[in-house]
Amino acid sequence: MTDRWTRAEERYRQNAERRYRRDDLDWADADDYEDDTTVIPRYEDEDDEPPLEPEPRRRPAPQRAAGGRRPAAPRAGSRASGGRSGGSRAKRSRVASRKAAERKRRRRNLWVVAVVFALLLAAGVGFVAWKFMNRLSPAEDFAAGSAGPLTVVQVKSGDTATQIAEAMYDKGVVASSAAFYEAAVRNSNMNSVQPGYYAIASHSPAADAVTALVGKSSRVGNVVISEGRQLHDSTDVHTGARKDGIYRKIADASCVGTGSAAKCVTYEQLEAAGTNSDPAALGVPSWAMERVRSVPDRSRQLEGLIRAGTLDFDPSGSPEQILKQLVTESAASYESTGLLQSGASNGLTPYETLIAASLVEREALPNDMSKVARVIVNRLAVDQPLQFDSTVNYTLDKTEVATTDADRATKTPWNTYAMAGLPATPISAPSLEALRAMEKPEPGNWLYFVTIDQQGTTLFTDDYNEHLRNIQKAMQSGILDSGR
């Protein structure tokens, strides 16, 4: 019996070693054994269906030992029974729903793009058809003989034929901008049209409107103001001729129409507007406002604020509007020379610089302007009266180069013989050259100057006795002879 059990145990041990043998592991070290048979998960692309949960690895059932029992089967719902298959199906359902929603969104976007494209295509086809029909049909135009009253149209600097055509249509000159444009491109004289204001009959055929625009007689509101001209008319002592003032020049340029049908702003209306209107309503700049409000003679408050040169204004405006347009444009022109910064060189305010520039304009020829400006600065610095004959003449009805003792002795806010300092206002319209000369006077120590002949030769000195000798030269030439 003992031998039989011994042989049976030996056979069992041999069978067990053949089935569970590990060459590198001794059964005696079984407590340190680490299972290396775990299933490696399979990785797939995100768009693919998620992999099924791997089936639980089944360990080989141990062979029933002699006299032993078979291990009990796992209970339903345990991990070994595949209980996670319900979660996998839920995941697949959510992924499918997400993909279906994405496909629906893509279809909706494609429809939107298609509708927008169709609308753009229809609009493009419609525009092309409209342009084609317009080319086939002539542009709307007024018939010959239908012209109405004159209307004023502005041509701005840099305007193209298209912009001029639109201005003509807006003012009621032509029936359509297209008709004017077609007539304009056929007239080569359109290239010579200058910026300004033009009086053209309303309801004109486009060709007639173009002809009127390029003609010289339609230009209105264009005035040329010479350097040194004053606001009011004056009379020359020697000839008795009237010298037109700035107001007179503006009035003559304001007429729209000819003969008895002409509409003009008068000299008297402009003078009244320049005298009685508030300086702000007349466009007086801020740098001159305080001094202008305190001018002792309101009829002279705009003196010097309308510059010399060629100016354009809208003649269809009121006298106040015309003056405001000219003063505003002149102020901008003055400021462009550096007037507002000139105090660093001459020690004067901008308005004082303008006053002094008007003296330079009346006293000197262009070659001597910078030297005369220096004489003014030097005399003001030592509080010496300027003693300029031009300031005496300013308030006289009859003027000449020479002045009388009585004129020089008459005290006025402008007579620099009777007072020190600058006049109350400018005494004329200075040129930009005179203004630049006053902004940066030529360096020098001169205090005196005098013009000694009709050619305008002027001598400068800082010595009074030499100045007296220069005056004798002027008297010998007859330039200082009075006509009174």
Short mmCIF file of C-alpha atoms in Angstrom, two decimals:
data_model
loop_
_atom_site.label_atom_id
_atom_site.label_comp_id
_atom_site.label_asym_id
_atom_site.label_seq_id
_atom_site.Cartn_x
_atom_site.Cartn_y
_atom_site.Cartn_z
CA MET A 1 0.00 0.00 0.00
CA THR A 2 2.75 2.40 0.91
CA ASP A 3 4.65 1.72 -2.30
CA ARG A 4 1.57 2.21 -4.39
CA TRP A 5 0.86 5.67 -2.82
CA THR A 6 4.50 6.58 -3.27
CA ARG A 7 4.40 5.73 -6.99
CA ALA A 8 1.13 7.70 -7.45
CA GLU A 9 2.56 10.84 -5.83
CA GLU A 10 5.63 10.61 -8.05
CA ARG A 11 3.52 10.45 -11.22
CA TYR A 12 1.42 13.48 -10.08
CA ARG A 13 4.53 15.54 -9.42
CA GLN A 14 6.03 14.71 -12.77
CA ASN A 15 2.81 15.65 -14.59
CA ALA A 16 2.60 18.99 -12.70
CA GLU A 17 6.17 19.95 -13.55
CA ARG A 18 5.66 19.29 -17.24
CA ARG A 19 2.51 21.45 -17.33
CA TYR A 20 3.56 24.49 -15.24
CA ARG A 21 7.32 24.44 -15.66
CA ARG A 22 9.27 27.77 -15.76
CA ASP A 23 12.87 27.35 -16.67
CA ASP A 24 13.88 30.64 -14.99
CA LEU A 25 11.66 30.35 -11.95
CA ASP A 26 11.78 27.90 -9.20
CA TRP A 27 8.57 26.90 -7.54
CA ALA A 28 10.18 27.66 -4.27
CA ASP A 29 10.22 31.40 -5.30
CA ALA A 30 6.57 31.45 -6.34
CA ASP A 31 5.77 34.36 -3.98
CA ASP A 32 7.93 36.68 -6.16
CA TYR A 33 6.34 35.66 -9.45
CA GLU A 34 4.95 38.51 -11.61
CA ASP A 35 2.35 37.65 -14.21
CA ASP A 36 3.49 38.77 -17.68
CA THR A 37 0.55 37.50 -19.63
CA THR A 38 -1.62 40.62 -19.42
CA VAL A 39 -3.46 41.32 -22.69
CA ILE A 40 -2.02 44.37 -24.58
CA PRO A 41 -4.90 46.74 -25.73
CA ARG A 42 -5.33 47.37 -29.49
CA TYR A 43 -5.11 51.08 -30.61
CA GLU A 44 -7.15 52.28 -33.53
CA ASP A 45 -7.93 55.70 -35.23
CA GLU A 46 -10.39 58.01 -33.47
CA ASP A 47 -12.85 57.83 -36.34
CA ASP A 48 -13.09 54.04 -36.09
CA GLU A 49 -15.53 52.28 -33.86
CA PRO A 50 -14.13 51.90 -30.36
CA PRO A 51 -12.72 48.43 -29.74
CA LEU A 52 -14.72 45.98 -27.77
CA GLU A 53 -13.63 45.35 -24.26
CA PRO A 54 -11.15 42.50 -24.30
CA GLU A 55 -12.49 39.30 -22.93
CA PRO A 56 -11.17 38.49 -19.51
CA ARG A 57 -8.10 36.33 -19.69
CA ARG A 58 -9.00 32.91 -18.56
CA ARG A 59 -6.53 31.16 -16.44
CA PRO A 60 -6.19 27.50 -17.12
CA ALA A 61 -8.36 25.59 -14.74
CA PRO A 62 -6.25 23.68 -12.33
CA GLN A 63 -6.45 20.02 -12.83
CA ARG A 64 -8.59 18.43 -10.27
CA ALA A 65 -6.48 16.75 -7.72
CA ALA A 66 -7.27 13.34 -6.80
CA GLY A 67 -10.26 13.34 -4.61
CA GLY A 68 -10.75 17.16 -5.08
CA ARG A 69 -13.73 19.23 -6.42
CA ARG A 70 -14.10 21.24 -9.64
CA PRO A 71 -13.91 25.01 -8.93
CA ALA A 72 -17.26 26.77 -8.84
CA ALA A 73 -18.34 28.70 -12.02
CA PRO A 74 -18.26 32.49 -11.80
CA ARG A 75 -21.49 34.23 -10.89
CA ALA A 76 -23.55 36.07 -13.43
CA GLY A 77 -22.66 39.77 -13.65
CA SER A 78 -19.11 39.34 -12.54
CA ARG A 79 -16.21 40.86 -14.56
CA ALA A 80 -15.45 37.46 -15.95
CA SER A 81 -18.94 37.25 -17.46
CA GLY A 82 -18.55 40.27 -19.86
CA GLY A 83 -20.80 42.72 -17.93
CA ARG A 84 -19.25 45.84 -19.65
CA SER A 85 -20.69 45.13 -23.09
CA GLY A 86 -23.67 47.46 -22.33
CA GLY A 87 -21.26 50.45 -21.86
CA SER A 88 -19.62 49.76 -25.23
CA ARG A 89 -22.96 49.86 -27.00
CA ALA A 90 -23.78 53.24 -25.33
CA LYS A 91 -20.49 54.69 -26.53
CA ARG A 92 -21.13 53.52 -30.08
CA SER A 93 -24.58 55.17 -29.94
CA ARG A 94 -23.16 58.56 -28.84
CA VAL A 95 -20.48 58.56 -31.53
CA ALA A 96 -23.06 57.72 -34.19
CA SER A 97 -25.31 60.59 -33.00
CA ARG A 98 -22.38 63.01 -33.10
CA LYS A 99 -21.47 62.02 -36.64
CA ALA A 100 -25.07 62.35 -37.78
CA ALA A 101 -25.25 65.89 -36.33
CA GLU A 102 -22.00 66.82 -38.08
CA ARG A 103 -23.31 65.54 -41.41
CA LYS A 104 -26.53 67.58 -40.92
CA ARG A 105 -24.53 70.73 -40.14
CA ARG A 106 -22.38 70.31 -43.24
CA ARG A 107 -25.46 69.91 -45.42
CA ARG A 108 -26.99 73.08 -43.91
CA ASN A 109 -23.78 75.09 -44.53
CA LEU A 110 -23.66 73.93 -48.13
CA TRP A 111 -27.23 75.15 -48.62
CA VAL A 112 -26.39 78.57 -47.17
CA VAL A 113 -23.35 78.94 -49.42
CA ALA A 114 -25.38 77.89 -52.41
CA VAL A 115 -28.12 80.45 -51.67
CA VAL A 116 -25.60 83.30 -51.18
CA PHE A 117 -23.80 82.40 -54.38
CA ALA A 118 -27.08 82.34 -56.25
CA LEU A 119 -28.02 85.80 -54.95
CA LEU A 120 -24.63 87.25 -55.90
CA LEU A 121 -24.85 85.72 -59.32
CA ALA A 122 -28.33 87.14 -59.85
CA ALA A 123 -27.17 90.61 -58.71
CA GLY A 124 -24.17 90.49 -61.03
CA VAL A 125 -26.28 89.45 -63.97
CA GLY A 126 -28.77 92.22 -63.17
CA PHE A 127 -26.03 94.87 -62.96
CA VAL A 128 -24.49 93.81 -66.25
CA ALA A 129 -27.93 93.85 -67.86
CA TRP A 130 -28.63 97.32 -66.44
CA LYS A 131 -25.32 98.67 -67.76
CA PHE A 132 -25.99 97.09 -71.13
CA MET A 133 -29.46 98.61 -71.33
CA ASN A 134 -28.06 102.02 -70.35
CA ARG A 135 -25.55 101.80 -73.16
CA LEU A 136 -28.27 100.99 -75.59
CA SER A 137 -30.50 103.88 -74.41
CA PRO A 138 -29.21 107.50 -74.43
CA ALA A 139 -28.65 109.33 -71.14
CA GLU A 140 -31.47 111.61 -70.04
CA ASP A 141 -30.95 115.15 -71.30
CA PHE A 142 -32.82 118.46 -71.48
CA ALA A 143 -34.13 119.59 -74.82
CA ALA A 144 -32.73 122.63 -76.60
CA GLY A 145 -34.48 125.87 -75.67
CA SER A 146 -35.44 124.74 -72.17
CA ALA A 147 -32.70 126.67 -70.32
CA GLY A 148 -33.73 128.44 -67.13
CA PRO A 149 -32.15 130.97 -64.71
CA LEU A 150 -28.42 130.99 -64.05
CA THR A 151 -27.15 128.89 -61.16
CA VAL A 152 -23.70 128.93 -59.57
CA VAL A 153 -21.69 125.69 -59.62
CA GLN A 154 -18.35 125.20 -57.89
CA VAL A 155 -15.47 123.30 -59.49
CA LYS A 156 -13.10 122.22 -56.76
CA SER A 157 -9.38 121.69 -57.10
CA GLY A 158 -8.69 118.17 -58.34
CA ASP A 159 -12.27 117.49 -59.50
CA THR A 160 -12.62 114.87 -62.25
CA ALA A 161 -15.13 115.02 -65.11
CA THR A 162 -17.32 112.60 -63.17
CA GLN A 163 -17.33 114.82 -60.07
CA ILE A 164 -18.07 117.94 -62.12
CA ALA A 165 -20.92 116.08 -63.82
CA GLU A 166 -22.41 115.16 -60.44
CA ALA A 167 -22.14 118.80 -59.27
CA MET A 168 -23.93 119.95 -62.42
CA TYR A 169 -26.72 117.45 -61.85
CA ASP A 170 -27.06 118.33 -58.15
CA LYS A 171 -27.46 122.03 -59.04
CA GLY A 172 -30.15 121.28 -61.64
CA VAL A 173 -28.02 122.36 -64.60
CA VAL A 174 -28.35 119.06 -66.49
CA ALA A 175 -30.92 116.27 -66.53
CA SER A 176 -28.37 113.57 -65.71
CA SER A 177 -24.71 113.36 -64.78
CA ALA A 178 -24.23 110.75 -67.52
CA ALA A 179 -25.32 113.18 -70.22
CA PHE A 180 -22.88 115.85 -69.00
CA TYR A 181 -20.05 113.33 -68.71
CA GLU A 182 -20.57 112.07 -72.27
CA ALA A 183 -20.50 115.65 -73.57
CA ALA A 184 -17.49 116.58 -71.41
CA VAL A 185 -15.25 113.77 -72.63
CA ARG A 186 -15.87 114.89 -76.21
CA ASN A 187 -14.68 118.45 -75.44
CA SER A 188 -10.90 118.78 -75.12
CA ASN A 189 -11.24 122.22 -73.50
CA MET A 190 -12.42 120.52 -70.32
CA ASN A 191 -8.75 120.00 -69.48
CA SER A 192 -8.32 123.77 -69.07
CA VAL A 193 -11.17 124.31 -66.61
CA GLN A 194 -9.85 125.98 -63.43
CA PRO A 195 -11.14 125.61 -59.88
CA GLY A 196 -13.68 128.29 -59.03
CA TYR A 197 -17.33 129.26 -59.43
CA TYR A 198 -19.28 129.27 -62.69
CA ALA A 199 -22.70 130.69 -63.56
CA ILE A 200 -24.49 128.29 -65.94
CA ALA A 201 -28.11 128.21 -67.01
CA SER A 202 -30.25 125.60 -65.29
CA HIS A 203 -32.07 122.96 -67.40
CA SER A 204 -29.38 123.19 -70.08
CA PRO A 205 -28.69 120.48 -72.66
CA ALA A 206 -25.50 118.75 -71.56
CA ALA A 207 -23.49 119.95 -74.59
CA ASP A 208 -24.51 123.57 -73.89
CA ALA A 209 -23.56 123.24 -70.24
CA VAL A 210 -20.10 121.99 -71.18
CA THR A 211 -19.67 124.83 -73.68
CA ALA A 212 -20.66 127.38 -71.04
CA LEU A 213 -18.29 125.87 -68.49
CA VAL A 214 -15.24 126.05 -70.72
CA GLY A 215 -16.12 129.57 -71.90
CA LYS A 216 -14.49 132.54 -70.19
CA SER A 217 -17.66 134.51 -69.56
CA SER A 218 -19.18 132.02 -67.09
CA ARG A 219 -16.49 132.44 -64.43
CA VAL A 220 -17.85 134.40 -61.44
CA GLY A 221 -16.66 135.22 -57.92
CA ASN A 222 -13.03 135.54 -59.03
CA VAL A 223 -11.25 138.59 -57.62
CA VAL A 224 -7.64 139.78 -57.91
CA ILE A 225 -6.44 141.93 -55.01
CA SER A 226 -3.16 143.71 -55.50
CA GLU A 227 -0.54 143.93 -52.74
CA GLY A 228 -0.96 146.92 -50.45
CA ARG A 229 -4.61 147.53 -51.37
CA GLN A 230 -6.90 148.86 -48.63
CA LEU A 231 -10.50 147.98 -47.79
CA HIS A 232 -11.96 151.36 -48.81
CA ASP A 233 -11.65 153.47 -51.92
CA SER A 234 -9.14 156.34 -51.93
CA THR A 235 -8.25 159.19 -54.29
CA ASP A 236 -4.82 160.10 -55.61
CA VAL A 237 -3.84 163.70 -54.83
CA HIS A 238 -2.04 164.25 -58.12
CA THR A 239 -4.45 162.65 -60.60
CA GLY A 240 -7.75 162.70 -58.76
CA ALA A 241 -8.32 159.13 -59.87
CA ARG A 242 -10.16 156.77 -57.61
CA LYS A 243 -8.23 153.79 -56.39
CA ASP A 244 -10.69 150.97 -55.85
CA GLY A 245 -10.63 149.38 -52.44
CA ILE A 246 -11.03 145.68 -51.65
CA TYR A 247 -14.77 146.06 -51.06
CA ARG A 248 -15.15 147.57 -54.54
CA LYS A 249 -13.16 144.75 -56.12
CA ILE A 250 -15.30 142.11 -54.41
CA ALA A 251 -18.52 143.85 -55.45
CA ASP A 252 -17.47 143.92 -59.12
CA ALA A 253 -16.60 140.22 -59.05
CA SER A 254 -19.88 139.23 -57.39
CA CYS A 255 -22.16 139.86 -60.37
CA VAL A 256 -24.05 136.87 -61.80
CA GLY A 257 -25.54 137.64 -65.22
CA THR A 258 -25.16 140.65 -67.46
CA GLY A 259 -26.94 143.93 -68.12
CA SER A 260 -30.13 144.67 -66.26
CA ALA A 261 -30.46 141.00 -65.28
CA ALA A 262 -27.18 141.02 -63.35
CA LYS A 263 -27.35 140.28 -59.64
CA CYS A 264 -24.51 141.83 -57.64
CA VAL A 265 -23.51 142.52 -54.07
CA THR A 266 -22.82 146.24 -53.74
CA TYR A 267 -19.87 148.08 -52.27
CA GLU A 268 -22.15 149.62 -49.65
CA GLN A 269 -23.55 146.23 -48.62
CA LEU A 270 -20.08 144.81 -48.14
CA GLU A 271 -18.92 147.84 -46.18
CA ALA A 272 -21.98 147.62 -43.92
CA ALA A 273 -21.43 143.89 -43.33
CA GLY A 274 -17.73 144.44 -42.57
CA THR A 275 -18.59 147.21 -40.11
CA ASN A 276 -21.66 145.97 -38.27
CA SER A 277 -21.19 142.18 -38.15
CA ASP A 278 -19.60 140.41 -35.22
CA PRO A 279 -15.96 139.47 -35.99
CA ALA A 280 -16.70 135.79 -35.29
CA ALA A 281 -19.47 135.83 -37.90
CA LEU A 282 -16.97 137.23 -40.40
CA GLY A 283 -14.43 134.44 -39.89
CA VAL A 284 -11.84 136.45 -37.91
CA PRO A 285 -9.25 133.92 -36.61
CA SER A 286 -8.72 133.40 -32.89
CA TRP A 287 -5.21 134.89 -32.96
CA ALA A 288 -6.66 138.25 -34.12
CA MET A 289 -10.00 138.22 -32.32
CA GLU A 290 -9.08 140.20 -29.17
CA ARG A 291 -7.42 143.05 -31.06
CA VAL A 292 -10.13 143.20 -33.73
CA ARG A 293 -12.88 143.53 -31.12
CA SER A 294 -11.09 146.56 -29.67
CA VAL A 295 -10.52 148.39 -32.98
CA PRO A 296 -11.51 152.06 -32.46
CA ASP A 297 -13.09 152.36 -35.92
CA ARG A 298 -15.29 149.32 -36.64
CA SER A 299 -15.38 150.12 -40.36
CA ARG A 300 -11.69 149.13 -40.44
CA GLN A 301 -11.90 145.94 -38.36
CA LEU A 302 -11.27 143.64 -41.35
CA GLU A 303 -8.32 145.63 -42.70
CA GLY A 304 -5.46 143.31 -43.60
CA LEU A 305 -7.48 140.16 -42.94
CA ILE A 306 -8.30 139.68 -46.64
CA ARG A 307 -5.03 138.81 -48.31
CA ALA A 308 -3.58 140.01 -51.57
CA GLY A 309 -3.67 137.64 -54.54
CA THR A 310 -6.29 135.78 -56.58
CA LEU A 311 -9.30 134.64 -54.56
CA ASP A 312 -12.51 132.76 -55.36
CA PHE A 313 -15.81 133.15 -53.53
CA ASP A 314 -19.41 132.07 -54.00
CA PRO A 315 -21.19 135.19 -55.33
CA SER A 316 -24.61 133.74 -54.58
CA GLY A 317 -23.98 134.13 -50.84
CA SER A 318 -24.92 137.06 -48.62
CA PRO A 319 -22.39 139.88 -47.99
CA GLU A 320 -21.58 138.37 -44.60
CA GLN A 321 -21.06 134.91 -46.12
CA ILE A 322 -18.82 136.30 -48.85
CA LEU A 323 -16.62 138.17 -46.37
CA LYS A 324 -16.42 135.16 -44.06
CA GLN A 325 -15.30 132.91 -46.90
CA LEU A 326 -12.56 135.36 -47.95
CA VAL A 327 -11.34 136.04 -44.39
CA THR A 328 -11.24 132.34 -43.52
CA GLU A 329 -9.29 131.45 -46.65
CA SER A 330 -6.88 134.36 -46.09
CA ALA A 331 -6.22 133.38 -42.46
CA ALA A 332 -5.34 129.85 -43.55
CA SER A 333 -2.96 131.26 -46.16
CA TYR A 334 -1.26 133.51 -43.60
CA GLU A 335 -0.83 130.65 -41.17
CA SER A 336 0.81 128.52 -43.86
CA THR A 337 3.84 130.86 -43.85
CA GLY A 338 4.63 130.17 -40.19
CA LEU A 339 2.85 133.23 -38.80
CA LEU A 340 1.84 131.53 -35.57
CA GLN A 341 5.47 130.67 -34.75
CA SER A 342 7.02 133.99 -35.87
CA GLY A 343 7.20 135.48 -32.38
CA ALA A 344 10.40 133.54 -31.72
CA SER A 345 12.17 135.67 -34.36
CA ASN A 346 10.52 139.09 -34.09
CA GLY A 347 9.06 139.15 -30.58
CA LEU A 348 5.57 140.03 -31.87
CA THR A 349 2.17 138.37 -31.65
CA PRO A 350 0.70 136.95 -34.89
CA TYR A 351 -1.68 139.91 -35.31
CA GLU A 352 1.17 142.41 -34.60
CA THR A 353 3.26 140.62 -37.19
CA LEU A 354 0.41 141.06 -39.70
CA ILE A 355 0.19 144.78 -38.87
CA ALA A 356 3.95 145.22 -39.32
CA ALA A 357 3.86 143.26 -42.58
CA SER A 358 1.27 145.69 -43.96
CA LEU A 359 3.69 148.54 -43.19
CA VAL A 360 6.48 146.69 -44.97
CA GLU A 361 4.19 146.24 -47.98
CA ARG A 362 3.46 149.98 -48.24
CA GLU A 363 6.99 151.17 -47.48
CA ALA A 364 9.35 148.86 -49.36
CA LEU A 365 10.02 147.14 -52.64
CA PRO A 366 10.47 143.34 -52.48
CA ASN A 367 14.29 143.53 -52.38
CA ASP A 368 14.22 145.78 -49.29
CA MET A 369 11.35 144.20 -47.36
CA SER A 370 13.50 142.20 -44.95
CA LYS A 371 15.59 145.28 -44.07
CA VAL A 372 12.50 147.45 -43.48
CA ALA A 373 11.16 144.67 -41.24
CA ARG A 374 14.38 144.88 -39.21
CA VAL A 375 14.01 148.67 -38.85
CA ILE A 376 10.51 148.12 -37.43
CA VAL A 377 11.73 145.53 -34.91
CA ASN A 378 14.70 147.69 -33.87
CA ARG A 379 12.58 150.81 -33.34
CA LEU A 380 9.92 148.94 -31.37
CA ALA A 381 12.67 147.50 -29.16
CA VAL A 382 13.83 151.01 -28.11
CA ASP A 383 10.31 152.52 -28.08
CA GLN A 384 11.15 154.89 -30.91
CA PRO A 385 8.22 156.07 -33.09
CA LEU A 386 8.17 154.41 -36.49
CA GLN A 387 7.31 157.66 -38.33
CA PHE A 388 6.01 156.03 -41.52
CA ASP A 389 4.20 158.27 -44.00
CA SER A 390 2.06 155.32 -45.03
CA THR A 391 0.41 155.32 -41.59
CA VAL A 392 -0.43 159.01 -41.98
CA ASN A 393 -1.98 158.45 -45.41
CA TYR A 394 -4.09 155.54 -44.19
CA THR A 395 -6.90 157.66 -42.78
CA LEU A 396 -6.80 160.35 -45.49
CA ASP A 397 -9.30 160.46 -48.36
CA LYS A 398 -6.58 161.75 -50.69
CA THR A 399 -3.17 160.12 -50.50
CA GLU A 400 0.37 160.63 -51.82
CA VAL A 401 3.89 159.51 -50.99
CA ALA A 402 4.69 162.77 -49.24
CA THR A 403 2.67 164.05 -46.29
CA THR A 404 2.21 167.51 -44.84
CA ASP A 405 3.29 168.70 -41.40
CA ALA A 406 -0.37 169.07 -40.46
CA ASP A 407 -1.14 165.50 -41.50
CA ARG A 408 1.78 164.15 -39.53
CA ALA A 409 0.75 166.10 -36.47
CA THR A 410 -2.82 164.75 -36.49
CA LYS A 411 -3.21 162.14 -33.80
CA THR A 412 -5.00 158.98 -34.89
CA PRO A 413 -4.77 155.32 -33.76
CA TRP A 414 -2.73 154.74 -36.96
CA ASN A 415 -0.42 157.78 -37.23
CA THR A 416 3.04 156.55 -36.18
CA TYR A 417 4.41 160.11 -36.21
CA ALA A 418 2.09 161.05 -33.36
CA MET A 419 2.67 157.93 -31.22
CA ALA A 420 5.08 155.10 -30.55
CA GLY A 421 4.32 151.49 -31.39
CA LEU A 422 2.29 149.86 -34.14
CA PRO A 423 -0.99 151.12 -35.65
CA ALA A 424 -4.30 149.81 -34.31
CA THR A 425 -4.80 147.55 -37.36
CA PRO A 426 -2.97 146.64 -40.55
CA ILE A 427 -3.08 149.46 -43.09
CA SER A 428 -3.35 147.29 -46.21
CA ALA A 429 -3.44 143.74 -47.56
CA PRO A 430 0.14 142.46 -47.27
CA SER A 431 1.63 140.05 -49.74
CA LEU A 432 2.96 136.74 -48.47
CA GLU A 433 6.46 138.00 -49.31
CA ALA A 434 6.03 140.96 -46.95
CA LEU A 435 4.63 138.63 -44.28
CA ARG A 436 7.60 136.25 -44.56
CA ALA A 437 10.00 139.19 -44.37
CA MET A 438 8.37 140.37 -41.14
CA GLU A 439 8.36 136.85 -39.70
CA LYS A 440 12.16 136.61 -40.14
CA PRO A 441 13.74 140.07 -40.51
CA GLU A 442 17.23 140.38 -41.92
CA PRO A 443 19.85 140.82 -39.17
CA GLY A 444 21.09 144.40 -38.82
CA ASN A 445 21.16 147.50 -36.60
CA TRP A 446 19.35 149.91 -38.94
CA LEU A 447 17.01 152.49 -37.48
CA TYR A 448 16.37 154.74 -40.49
CA PHE A 449 15.60 154.39 -44.18
CA VAL A 450 14.36 156.64 -46.96
CA THR A 451 13.53 156.14 -50.64
CA ILE A 452 15.52 158.69 -52.64
CA ASP A 453 14.18 158.42 -56.21
CA GLN A 454 11.30 157.31 -58.41
CA GLN A 455 13.07 154.03 -59.14
CA GLY A 456 12.64 153.00 -55.49
CA THR A 457 16.27 153.22 -54.38
CA THR A 458 16.23 153.00 -50.58
CA LEU A 459 19.08 153.85 -48.20
CA PHE A 460 19.41 152.35 -44.69
CA THR A 461 21.46 153.58 -41.73
CA ASP A 462 21.65 153.55 -37.94
CA ASP A 463 23.06 157.11 -37.85
CA TYR A 464 20.58 159.94 -37.68
CA ASN A 465 22.85 162.56 -39.30
CA GLU A 466 23.46 160.24 -42.23
CA HIS A 467 19.73 159.74 -42.46
CA LEU A 468 19.25 163.53 -42.75
CA ARG A 469 21.70 163.62 -45.64
CA ASN A 470 19.77 160.82 -47.35
CA ILE A 471 16.57 162.84 -46.95
CA GLN A 472 18.24 165.73 -48.79
CA LYS A 473 18.92 163.37 -51.70
CA ALA A 474 15.26 162.42 -51.76
CA MET A 475 14.18 166.04 -51.81
CA GLN A 476 16.55 166.82 -54.65
CA SER A 477 14.98 164.04 -56.75
CA GLY A 478 11.51 165.52 -56.17
CA ILE A 479 10.05 162.32 -54.74
CA LEU A 480 9.04 164.08 -51.53
CA ASP A 481 7.29 167.02 -53.24
CA SER A 482 3.70 167.37 -52.07
CA GLY A 483 0.78 167.87 -54.44
CA ARG A 484 -1.16 169.85 -51.87
#
